[in-house]
PDB file of N, CA and C and ligand atoms in Angstrom:
ATOM      1  N   MET S 632     157.720 121.815  62.000  1.00  0.00           N
ATOM      2  CA  MET S 632     158.778 121.260  62.827  1.00  0.00           C
ATOM      3  C   MET S 632     158.343 119.928  63.434  1.00  0.00           C
ATOM      4  N   VAL S 633     157.080 119.897  63.885  1.00  0.00           N
ATOM      5  CA  VAL S 633     156.591 118.662  64.504  1.00  0.00           C
ATOM      6  C   VAL S 633     156.540 117.521  63.493  1.00  0.00           C
ATOM      7  N   SER S 634     156.078 117.831  62.287  1.00  0.00           N
ATOM      8  CA  SER S 634     155.988 116.761  61.292  1.00  0.00           C
ATOM      9  C   SER S 634     157.392 116.318  60.861  1.00  0.00           C
ATOM     10  N   GLY S 635     158.304 117.274  60.805  1.00  0.00           N
ATOM     11  CA  GLY S 635     159.687 116.936  60.475  1.00  0.00           C
ATOM     12  C   GLY S 635     160.275 116.002  61.515  1.00  0.00           C
ATOM     13  N   HIS S 636     159.939 116.291  62.736  1.00  0.00           N
ATOM     14  CA  HIS S 636     160.413 115.473  63.836  1.00  0.00           C
ATOM     15  C   HIS S 636     159.884 114.038  63.698  1.00  0.00           C
ATOM     16  N   GLY S 637     158.612 113.923  63.377  1.00  0.00           N
ATOM     17  CA  GLY S 637     158.009 112.610  63.201  1.00  0.00           C
ATOM     18  C   GLY S 637     158.677 111.850  62.068  1.00  0.00           C
ATOM     19  N   CYS S 638     158.996 112.597  61.037  1.00  0.00           N
ATOM     20  CA  CYS S 638     159.660 112.023  59.878  1.00  0.00           C
ATOM     21  C   CYS S 638     161.008 111.417  60.263  1.00  0.00           C
ATOM     22  N   PHE S 639     161.725 112.173  61.047  1.00  0.00           N
ATOM     23  CA  PHE S 639     163.032 111.714  61.485  1.00  0.00           C
ATOM     24  C   PHE S 639     162.909 110.445  62.320  1.00  0.00           C
ATOM     25  N   ARG S 640     161.941 110.431  63.199  1.00  0.00           N
ATOM     26  CA  ARG S 640     161.735 109.236  64.020  1.00  0.00           C
ATOM     27  C   ARG S 640     161.387 108.034  63.146  1.00  0.00           C
ATOM     28  N   ALA S 641     160.576 108.290  62.153  1.00  0.00           N
ATOM     29  CA  ALA S 641     160.192 107.203  61.250  1.00  0.00           C
ATOM     30  C   ALA S 641     161.430 106.656  60.546  1.00  0.00           C
ATOM     31  N   TYR S 642     162.273 107.565  60.183  1.00  0.00           N
ATOM     32  CA  TYR S 642     163.499 107.164  59.503  1.00  0.00           C
ATOM     33  C   TYR S 642     164.366 106.296  60.411  1.00  0.00           C
ATOM     34  N   LEU S 643     164.537 106.783  61.631  1.00  0.00           N
ATOM     35  CA  LEU S 643     165.316 106.029  62.614  1.00  0.00           C
ATOM     36  C   LEU S 643     164.737 104.631  62.804  1.00  0.00           C
ATOM     37  N   HIS S 644     163.437 104.627  62.911  1.00  0.00           N
ATOM     38  CA  HIS S 644     162.728 103.379  63.146  1.00  0.00           C
ATOM     39  C   HIS S 644     162.971 102.399  62.001  1.00  0.00           C
ATOM     40  N   ARG S 645     162.846 102.907  60.802  1.00  0.00           N
ATOM     41  CA  ARG S 645     163.030 102.065  59.634  1.00  0.00           C
ATOM     42  C   ARG S 645     164.460 101.537  59.578  1.00  0.00           C
ATOM     43  N   PHE S 646     165.385 102.457  59.853  1.00  0.00           N
ATOM     44  CA  PHE S 646     166.795 102.139  59.802  1.00  0.00           C
ATOM     45  C   PHE S 646     167.117 101.026  60.800  1.00  0.00           C
ATOM     46  N   LYS S 647     166.506 101.117  61.944  1.00  0.00           N
ATOM     47  CA  LYS S 647     166.721 100.133  62.987  1.00  0.00           C
ATOM     48  C   LYS S 647     166.238  98.750  62.574  1.00  0.00           C
ATOM     49  N   HIS S 648     165.212  98.739  61.752  1.00  0.00           N
ATOM     50  CA  HIS S 648     164.638  97.455  61.382  1.00  0.00           C
ATOM     51  C   HIS S 648     165.205  96.884  60.102  1.00  0.00           C
ATOM     52  N   GLU S 649     166.101  97.655  59.519  1.00  0.00           N
ATOM     53  CA  GLU S 649     166.766  97.093  58.373  1.00  0.00           C
ATOM     54  C   GLU S 649     167.731  96.022  58.852  1.00  0.00           C
ATOM     55  N   ASP S 650     168.085  95.192  57.983  1.00  0.00           N
ATOM     56  CA  ASP S 650     169.093  94.204  58.260  1.00  0.00           C
ATOM     57  C   ASP S 650     170.359  94.948  58.702  1.00  0.00           C
ATOM     58  N   SER S 651     170.797  94.749  59.929  1.00  0.00           N
ATOM     59  CA  SER S 651     171.980  95.467  60.383  1.00  0.00           C
ATOM     60  C   SER S 651     173.219  94.584  60.353  1.00  0.00           C
ATOM     61  N   PRO S 652     174.071  94.830  59.390  1.00  0.00           N
ATOM     62  CA  PRO S 652     175.332  94.091  59.366  1.00  0.00           C
ATOM     63  C   PRO S 652     176.212  94.652  60.466  1.00  0.00           C
ATOM     64  N   GLU S 653     177.306  94.021  60.773  1.00  0.00           N
ATOM     65  CA  GLU S 653     178.146  94.609  61.797  1.00  0.00           C
ATOM     66  C   GLU S 653     178.846  95.842  61.252  1.00  0.00           C
ATOM     67  N   CYS S 654     179.153  96.761  62.167  1.00  0.00           N
ATOM     68  CA  CYS S 654     179.807  97.996  61.790  1.00  0.00           C
ATOM     69  C   CYS S 654     181.221  97.686  61.295  1.00  0.00           C
ATOM     70  N   PRO S 655     181.609  98.230  60.130  1.00  0.00           N
ATOM     71  CA  PRO S 655     182.955  97.953  59.608  1.00  0.00           C
ATOM     72  C   PRO S 655     184.041  98.515  60.521  1.00  0.00           C
ATOM     73  N   PHE S 656     183.659  99.454  61.351  1.00  0.00           N
ATOM     74  CA  PHE S 656     184.622 100.097  62.250  1.00  0.00           C
ATOM     75  C   PHE S 656     184.735  99.378  63.579  1.00  0.00           C
ATOM     76  N   CYS S 657     183.612  98.872  64.040  1.00  0.00           N
ATOM     77  CA  CYS S 657     183.574  98.239  65.353  1.00  0.00           C
ATOM     78  C   CYS S 657     182.847  96.907  65.200  1.00  0.00           C
ATOM     79  N   PRO S 658     183.579  95.872  64.876  1.00  0.00           N
ATOM     80  CA  PRO S 658     182.981  94.574  64.559  1.00  0.00           C
ATOM     81  C   PRO S 658     182.106  94.005  65.678  1.00  0.00           C
ATOM     82  N   GLU S 659     182.293  94.511  66.894  1.00  0.00           N
ATOM     83  CA  GLU S 659     181.492  93.946  67.981  1.00  0.00           C
ATOM     84  C   GLU S 659     180.101  94.557  68.053  1.00  0.00           C
ATOM     85  N   PHE S 660     179.846  95.595  67.213  1.00  0.00           N
ATOM     86  CA  PHE S 660     178.534  96.223  67.215  1.00  0.00           C
ATOM     87  C   PHE S 660     177.845  96.022  65.878  1.00  0.00           C
ATOM     88  N   SER S 661     176.518  95.931  65.926  1.00  0.00           N
ATOM     89  CA  SER S 661     175.823  95.922  64.647  1.00  0.00           C
ATOM     90  C   SER S 661     175.587  97.371  64.241  1.00  0.00           C
ATOM     91  N   GLU S 662     175.542  97.593  62.934  1.00  0.00           N
ATOM     92  CA  GLU S 662     175.478  98.955  62.424  1.00  0.00           C
ATOM     93  C   GLU S 662     174.032  99.439  62.391  1.00  0.00           C
ATOM     94  N   ASP S 663     173.452  99.651  63.574  1.00  0.00           N
ATOM     95  CA  ASP S 663     172.077 100.150  63.587  1.00  0.00           C
ATOM     96  C   ASP S 663     172.064 101.644  63.938  1.00  0.00           C
ATOM     97  N   ALA S 664     170.889 102.221  63.941  1.00  0.00           N
ATOM     98  CA  ALA S 664     170.778 103.670  64.132  1.00  0.00           C
ATOM     99  C   ALA S 664     171.413 104.115  65.444  1.00  0.00           C
ATOM    100  N   GLU S 665     171.153 103.382  66.496  1.00  0.00           N
ATOM    101  CA  GLU S 665     171.664 103.796  67.786  1.00  0.00           C
ATOM    102  C   GLU S 665     173.193 103.803  67.794  1.00  0.00           C
ATOM    103  N   HIS S 666     173.760 102.776  67.230  1.00  0.00           N
ATOM    104  CA  HIS S 666     175.226 102.708  67.200  1.00  0.00           C
ATOM    105  C   HIS S 666     175.831 103.845  66.381  1.00  0.00           C
ATOM    106  N   VAL S 667     175.349 104.034  65.176  1.00  0.00           N
ATOM    107  CA  VAL S 667     175.982 105.052  64.331  1.00  0.00           C
ATOM    108  C   VAL S 667     175.734 106.473  64.831  1.00  0.00           C
ATOM    109  N   PHE S 668     174.563 106.726  65.374  1.00  0.00           N
ATOM    110  CA  PHE S 668     174.282 108.090  65.820  1.00  0.00           C
ATOM    111  C   PHE S 668     174.950 108.436  67.152  1.00  0.00           C
ATOM    112  N   PHE S 669     175.022 107.471  68.037  1.00  0.00           N
ATOM    113  CA  PHE S 669     175.451 107.819  69.389  1.00  0.00           C
ATOM    114  C   PHE S 669     176.801 107.251  69.808  1.00  0.00           C
ATOM    115  N   THR S 670     177.248 106.192  69.184  1.00  0.00           N
ATOM    116  CA  THR S 670     178.438 105.523  69.684  1.00  0.00           C
ATOM    117  C   THR S 670     179.593 105.453  68.704  1.00  0.00           C
ATOM    118  N   CYS S 671     179.316 105.220  67.453  1.00  0.00           N
ATOM    119  CA  CYS S 671     180.376 104.897  66.518  1.00  0.00           C
ATOM    120  C   CYS S 671     181.447 105.992  66.399  1.00  0.00           C
ATOM    121  N   PRO S 672     182.716 105.636  66.594  1.00  0.00           N
ATOM    122  CA  PRO S 672     183.810 106.606  66.484  1.00  0.00           C
ATOM    123  C   PRO S 672     183.978 107.163  65.074  1.00  0.00           C
ATOM    124  N   ARG S 673     183.372 106.492  64.094  1.00  0.00           N
ATOM    125  CA  ARG S 673     183.443 106.978  62.720  1.00  0.00           C
ATOM    126  C   ARG S 673     182.873 108.381  62.600  1.00  0.00           C
ATOM    127  N   PHE S 674     181.898 108.695  63.449  1.00  0.00           N
ATOM    128  CA  PHE S 674     181.210 109.981  63.334  1.00  0.00           C
ATOM    129  C   PHE S 674     181.490 110.898  64.512  1.00  0.00           C
ATOM    130  N   ASP S 675     182.625 110.687  65.150  1.00  0.00           N
ATOM    131  CA  ASP S 675     183.028 111.518  66.286  1.00  0.00           C
ATOM    132  C   ASP S 675     183.050 112.998  65.967  1.00  0.00           C
ATOM    133  N   ILE S 676     183.614 113.333  64.817  1.00  0.00           N
ATOM    134  CA  ILE S 676     183.741 114.747  64.462  1.00  0.00           C
ATOM    135  C   ILE S 676     182.373 115.388  64.291  1.00  0.00           C
ATOM    136  N   GLU S 677     181.519 114.700  63.530  1.00  0.00           N
ATOM    137  CA  GLU S 677     180.177 115.211  63.296  1.00  0.00           C
ATOM    138  C   GLU S 677     179.408 115.322  64.609  1.00  0.00           C
ATOM    139  N   ARG S 678     179.584 114.309  65.452  1.00  0.00           N
ATOM    140  CA  ARG S 678     178.855 114.278  66.723  1.00  0.00           C
ATOM    141  C   ARG S 678     179.321 115.425  67.623  1.00  0.00           C
ATOM    142  N   ARG S 679     180.634 115.676  67.614  1.00  0.00           N
ATOM    143  CA  ARG S 679     181.163 116.750  68.458  1.00  0.00           C
ATOM    144  C   ARG S 679     180.656 118.106  67.990  1.00  0.00           C
ATOM    145  N   THR S 680     180.589 118.271  66.667  1.00  0.00           N
ATOM    146  CA  THR S 680     180.060 119.518  66.122  1.00  0.00           C
ATOM    147  C   THR S 680     178.623 119.729  66.596  1.00  0.00           C
ATOM    148  N   LEU S 681     177.852 118.674  66.530  1.00  0.00           N
ATOM    149  CA  LEU S 681     176.459 118.765  66.948  1.00  0.00           C
ATOM    150  C   LEU S 681     176.357 119.060  68.442  1.00  0.00           C
ATOM    151  N   GLU S 682     177.170 118.398  69.224  1.00  0.00           N
ATOM    152  CA  GLU S 682     177.109 118.601  70.672  1.00  0.00           C
ATOM    153  C   GLU S 682     177.544 120.008  71.058  1.00  0.00           C
ATOM    154  N   ASN S 683     178.397 120.600  70.226  1.00  0.00           N
ATOM    155  CA  ASN S 683     178.777 121.997  70.452  1.00  0.00           C
ATOM    156  C   ASN S 683     177.580 122.912  70.287  1.00  0.00           C
ATOM    157  N   VAL S 684     176.761 122.605  69.292  1.00  0.00           N
ATOM    158  CA  VAL S 684     175.565 123.406  69.052  1.00  0.00           C
ATOM    159  C   VAL S 684     174.542 123.180  70.168  1.00  0.00           C
ATOM    160  N   LEU S 685     174.387 121.906  70.523  1.00  0.00           N
ATOM    161  CA  LEU S 685     173.379 121.560  71.528  1.00  0.00           C
ATOM    162  C   LEU S 685     173.841 121.894  72.941  1.00  0.00           C
ATOM    163  N   LYS S 686     175.139 122.056  73.093  1.00  0.00           N
ATOM    164  CA  LYS S 686     175.770 122.322  74.388  1.00  0.00           C
ATOM    165  C   LYS S 686     175.511 121.224  75.409  1.00  0.00           C
ATOM    166  N   GLN S 687     175.339 120.012  74.907  1.00  0.00           N
ATOM    167  CA  GLN S 687     175.268 118.868  75.810  1.00  0.00           C
ATOM    168  C   GLN S 687     175.523 117.577  75.047  1.00  0.00           C
ATOM    169  N   LYS S 688     175.816 116.544  75.773  1.00  0.00           N
ATOM    170  CA  LYS S 688     176.024 115.239  75.162  1.00  0.00           C
ATOM    171  C   LYS S 688     174.705 114.728  74.646  1.00  0.00           C
ATOM    172  N   MET S 689     174.748 114.074  73.483  1.00  0.00           N
ATOM    173  CA  MET S 689     173.481 113.526  73.037  1.00  0.00           C
ATOM    174  C   MET S 689     173.441 112.020  73.251  1.00  0.00           C
ATOM    175  N   GLY S 690     172.242 111.546  73.468  1.00  0.00           N
ATOM    176  CA  GLY S 690     172.045 110.124  73.694  1.00  0.00           C
ATOM    177  C   GLY S 690     170.631 109.760  73.323  1.00  0.00           C
ATOM    178  N   PRO S 691     170.342 108.477  73.225  1.00  0.00           N
ATOM    179  CA  PRO S 691     169.009 108.049  72.797  1.00  0.00           C
ATOM    180  C   PRO S 691     167.912 108.596  73.700  1.00  0.00           C
ATOM    181  N   ASP S 692     168.219 108.851  74.969  1.00  0.00           N
ATOM    182  CA  ASP S 692     167.180 109.307  75.897  1.00  0.00           C
ATOM    183  C   ASP S 692     166.892 110.785  75.769  1.00  0.00           C
ATOM    184  N   THR S 693     167.928 111.558  75.393  1.00  0.00           N
ATOM    185  CA  THR S 693     167.765 113.001  75.387  1.00  0.00           C
ATOM    186  C   THR S 693     167.535 113.577  73.998  1.00  0.00           C
ATOM    187  N   LEU S 694     167.746 112.767  72.980  1.00  0.00           N
ATOM    188  CA  LEU S 694     167.692 113.274  71.607  1.00  0.00           C
ATOM    189  C   LEU S 694     166.356 113.945  71.271  1.00  0.00           C
ATOM    190  N   ASP S 695     165.265 113.256  71.568  1.00  0.00           N
ATOM    191  CA  ASP S 695     163.926 113.781  71.289  1.00  0.00           C
ATOM    192  C   ASP S 695     163.731 115.164  71.870  1.00  0.00           C
ATOM    193  N   GLN S 696     164.064 115.265  73.140  1.00  0.00           N
ATOM    194  CA  GLN S 696     163.878 116.507  73.866  1.00  0.00           C
ATOM    195  C   GLN S 696     164.726 117.621  73.292  1.00  0.00           C
ATOM    196  N   MET S 697     165.971 117.289  72.985  1.00  0.00           N
ATOM    197  CA  MET S 697     166.882 118.293  72.460  1.00  0.00           C
ATOM    198  C   MET S 697     166.412 118.801  71.110  1.00  0.00           C
ATOM    199  N   MET S 698     165.934 117.863  70.301  1.00  0.00           N
ATOM    200  CA  MET S 698     165.559 118.234  68.937  1.00  0.00           C
ATOM    201  C   MET S 698     164.421 119.222  68.894  1.00  0.00           C
ATOM    202  N   VAL S 699     163.514 119.133  69.833  1.00  0.00           N
ATOM    203  CA  VAL S 699     162.376 120.041  69.807  1.00  0.00           C
ATOM    204  C   VAL S 699     162.613 121.278  70.665  1.00  0.00           C
ATOM    205  N   SER S 700     163.778 121.352  71.313  1.00  0.00           N
ATOM    206  CA  SER S 700     164.018 122.460  72.233  1.00  0.00           C
ATOM    207  C   SER S 700     164.230 123.791  71.515  1.00  0.00           C
ATOM    208  N   SER S 701     164.789 123.755  70.315  1.00  0.00           N
ATOM    209  CA  SER S 701     164.936 124.989  69.552  1.00  0.00           C
ATOM    210  C   SER S 701     165.100 124.675  68.078  1.00  0.00           C
ATOM    211  N   LYS S 702     164.871 125.687  67.267  1.00  0.00           N
ATOM    212  CA  LYS S 702     165.000 125.507  65.835  1.00  0.00           C
ATOM    213  C   LYS S 702     166.454 125.171  65.484  1.00  0.00           C
ATOM    214  N   THR S 703     167.370 125.839  66.150  1.00  0.00           N
ATOM    215  CA  THR S 703     168.788 125.594  65.910  1.00  0.00           C
ATOM    216  C   THR S 703     169.145 124.143  66.222  1.00  0.00           C
ATOM    217  N   ALA S 704     168.662 123.649  67.345  1.00  0.00           N
ATOM    218  CA  ALA S 704     168.957 122.278  67.745  1.00  0.00           C
ATOM    219  C   ALA S 704     168.382 121.302  66.729  1.00  0.00           C
ATOM    220  N   TRP S 705     167.166 121.589  66.300  1.00  0.00           N
ATOM    221  CA  TRP S 705     166.509 120.730  65.321  1.00  0.00           C
ATOM    222  C   TRP S 705     167.288 120.695  64.013  1.00  0.00           C
ATOM    223  N   GLU S 706     167.717 121.894  63.559  1.00  0.00           N
ATOM    224  CA  GLU S 706     168.441 121.950  62.291  1.00  0.00           C
ATOM    225  C   GLU S 706     169.800 121.262  62.384  1.00  0.00           C
ATOM    226  N   ALA S 707     170.486 121.483  63.507  1.00  0.00           N
ATOM    227  CA  ALA S 707     171.790 120.847  63.693  1.00  0.00           C
ATOM    228  C   ALA S 707     171.655 119.328  63.727  1.00  0.00           C
ATOM    229  N   THR S 708     170.630 118.858  64.412  1.00  0.00           N
ATOM    230  CA  THR S 708     170.424 117.417  64.512  1.00  0.00           C
ATOM    231  C   THR S 708     170.065 116.819  63.162  1.00  0.00           C
ATOM    232  N   SER S 709     169.207 117.520  62.418  1.00  0.00           N
ATOM    233  CA  SER S 709     168.844 117.020  61.093  1.00  0.00           C
ATOM    234  C   SER S 709     170.054 116.934  60.184  1.00  0.00           C
ATOM    235  N   SER S 710     170.893 117.959  60.212  1.00  0.00           N
ATOM    236  CA  SER S 710     172.021 117.931  59.286  1.00  0.00           C
ATOM    237  C   SER S 710     173.037 116.878  59.723  1.00  0.00           C
ATOM    238  N   PHE S 711     173.148 116.656  61.027  1.00  0.00           N
ATOM    239  CA  PHE S 711     173.996 115.574  61.515  1.00  0.00           C
ATOM    240  C   PHE S 711     173.482 114.230  60.990  1.00  0.00           C
ATOM    241  N   ALA S 712     172.179 114.024  61.136  1.00  0.00           N
ATOM    242  CA  ALA S 712     171.587 112.758  60.697  1.00  0.00           C
ATOM    243  C   ALA S 712     171.759 112.560  59.194  1.00  0.00           C
ATOM    244  N   THR S 713     171.548 113.639  58.435  1.00  0.00           N
ATOM    245  CA  THR S 713     171.688 113.551  56.991  1.00  0.00           C
ATOM    246  C   THR S 713     173.119 113.184  56.605  1.00  0.00           C
ATOM    247  N   ASP S 714     174.061 113.856  57.251  1.00  0.00           N
ATOM    248  CA  ASP S 714     175.482 113.583  57.036  1.00  0.00           C
ATOM    249  C   ASP S 714     175.820 112.119  57.264  1.00  0.00           C
ATOM    250  N   VAL S 715     175.420 111.652  58.429  1.00  0.00           N
ATOM    251  CA  VAL S 715     175.735 110.285  58.829  1.00  0.00           C
ATOM    252  C   VAL S 715     175.122 109.283  57.856  1.00  0.00           C
ATOM    253  N   LEU S 716     173.845 109.502  57.539  1.00  0.00           N
ATOM    254  CA  LEU S 716     173.167 108.561  56.655  1.00  0.00           C
ATOM    255  C   LEU S 716     173.770 108.571  55.260  1.00  0.00           C
ATOM    256  N   GLN S 717     174.189 109.757  54.828  1.00  0.00           N
ATOM    257  CA  GLN S 717     174.810 109.854  53.514  1.00  0.00           C
ATOM    258  C   GLN S 717     176.120 109.074  53.479  1.00  0.00           C
ATOM    259  N   GLN S 718     176.909 109.242  54.517  1.00  0.00           N
ATOM    260  CA  GLN S 718     178.188 108.531  54.578  1.00  0.00           C
ATOM    261  C   GLN S 718     177.988 107.029  54.669  1.00  0.00           C
ATOM    262  N   LEU S 719     176.941 106.624  55.362  1.00  0.00           N
ATOM    263  CA  LEU S 719     176.650 105.202  55.461  1.00  0.00           C
ATOM    264  C   LEU S 719     176.320 104.624  54.095  1.00  0.00           C
ATOM    265  N   ARG S 720     175.506 105.368  53.359  1.00  0.00           N
ATOM    266  CA  ARG S 720     175.140 104.894  52.027  1.00  0.00           C
ATOM    267  C   ARG S 720     176.361 104.790  51.128  1.00  0.00           C
ATOM    268  N   CYS S 721     177.266 105.772  51.235  1.00  0.00           N
ATOM    269  CA  CYS S 721     178.498 105.739  50.458  1.00  0.00           C
ATOM    270  C   CYS S 721     179.308 104.496  50.794  1.00  0.00           C
ATOM    271  N   SER S 722     179.471 104.236  52.075  1.00  0.00           N
ATOM    272  CA  SER S 722     180.320 103.110  52.438  1.00  0.00           C
ATOM    273  C   SER S 722     179.652 101.792  52.064  1.00  0.00           C
ATOM    274  N   GLU S 723     178.328 101.779  52.037  1.00  0.00           N
ATOM    275  CA  GLU S 723     177.643 100.582  51.569  1.00  0.00           C
ATOM    276  C   GLU S 723     177.954 100.311  50.102  1.00  0.00           C
ATOM    277  N   ARG S 724     177.945 101.399  49.333  1.00  0.00           N
ATOM    278  CA  ARG S 724     178.277 101.250  47.919  1.00  0.00           C
ATOM    279  C   ARG S 724     179.703 100.737  47.751  1.00  0.00           C
ATOM    280  N   GLU S 725     180.611 101.296  48.550  1.00  0.00           N
ATOM    281  CA  GLU S 725     182.006 100.855  48.489  1.00  0.00           C
ATOM    282  C   GLU S 725     182.111  99.361  48.768  1.00  0.00           C
ATOM    283  N   ARG S 726     181.409  98.945  49.803  1.00  0.00           N
ATOM    284  CA  ARG S 726     181.478  97.543  50.180  1.00  0.00           C
ATOM    285  C   ARG S 726     180.902  96.647  49.081  1.00  0.00           C
ATOM    286  N   ALA S 727     179.831  97.134  48.461  1.00  0.00           N
ATOM    287  CA  ALA S 727     179.213  96.359  47.391  1.00  0.00           C
ATOM    288  C   ALA S 727     180.189  96.207  46.227  1.00  0.00           C
ATOM    289  N   LYS S 728     180.914  97.294  45.950  1.00  0.00           N
ATOM    290  CA  LYS S 728     181.896  97.268  44.870  1.00  0.00           C
ATOM    291  C   LYS S 728     182.996  96.238  45.155  1.00  0.00           C
ATOM    292  N   THR S 729     183.480  96.279  46.392  1.00  0.00           N
ATOM    293  CA  THR S 729     184.552  95.360  46.789  1.00  0.00           C
ATOM    294  C   THR S 729     184.107  93.911  46.646  1.00  0.00           C
ATOM    295  N   ARG S 730     182.851  93.679  47.052  1.00  0.00           N
ATOM    296  CA  ARG S 730     182.347  92.308  46.986  1.00  0.00           C
ATOM    297  C   ARG S 730     182.255  91.798  45.561  1.00  0.00           C
ATOM    298  N   SER S 731     181.875  92.690  44.646  1.00  0.00           N
ATOM    299  CA  SER S 731     181.626  92.218  43.290  1.00  0.00           C
ATOM    300  C   SER S 731     182.914  91.963  42.499  1.00  0.00           C
ATOM    301  N   LYS S 732     184.034  92.424  43.042  1.00  0.00           N
ATOM    302  CA  LYS S 732     185.301  92.230  42.348  1.00  0.00           C
ATOM    303  C   LYS S 732     185.769  90.767  42.412  1.00  0.00           C
TER     304      LYS S 732
HETATM  305 ZN1   ZN K 521     180.902 101.626  64.646  1.00  0.00          ZN
END
């Protein structure tokens, strides 16, 4: 669990340092990890599902603590992150397709 947690942080870290274009949903924000995980309305449904499991609002300050608080919390958070990242990759592909036309 601890190594998985480290892995997730590494992922977040890497994601944050990638070139962040602006969010297609909210042009005033750049599409970085913090925005997509905690703020972007695109993932409201997923975020609400996760918060139901965690029984609290999630934010950059509390995420670490919540994730290690229980196996359930860790699993819910991981699947949320996987979901979000997968959808991001899909929309990136879509955008690439549109550009090449
Ligand atoms: Zn957004």
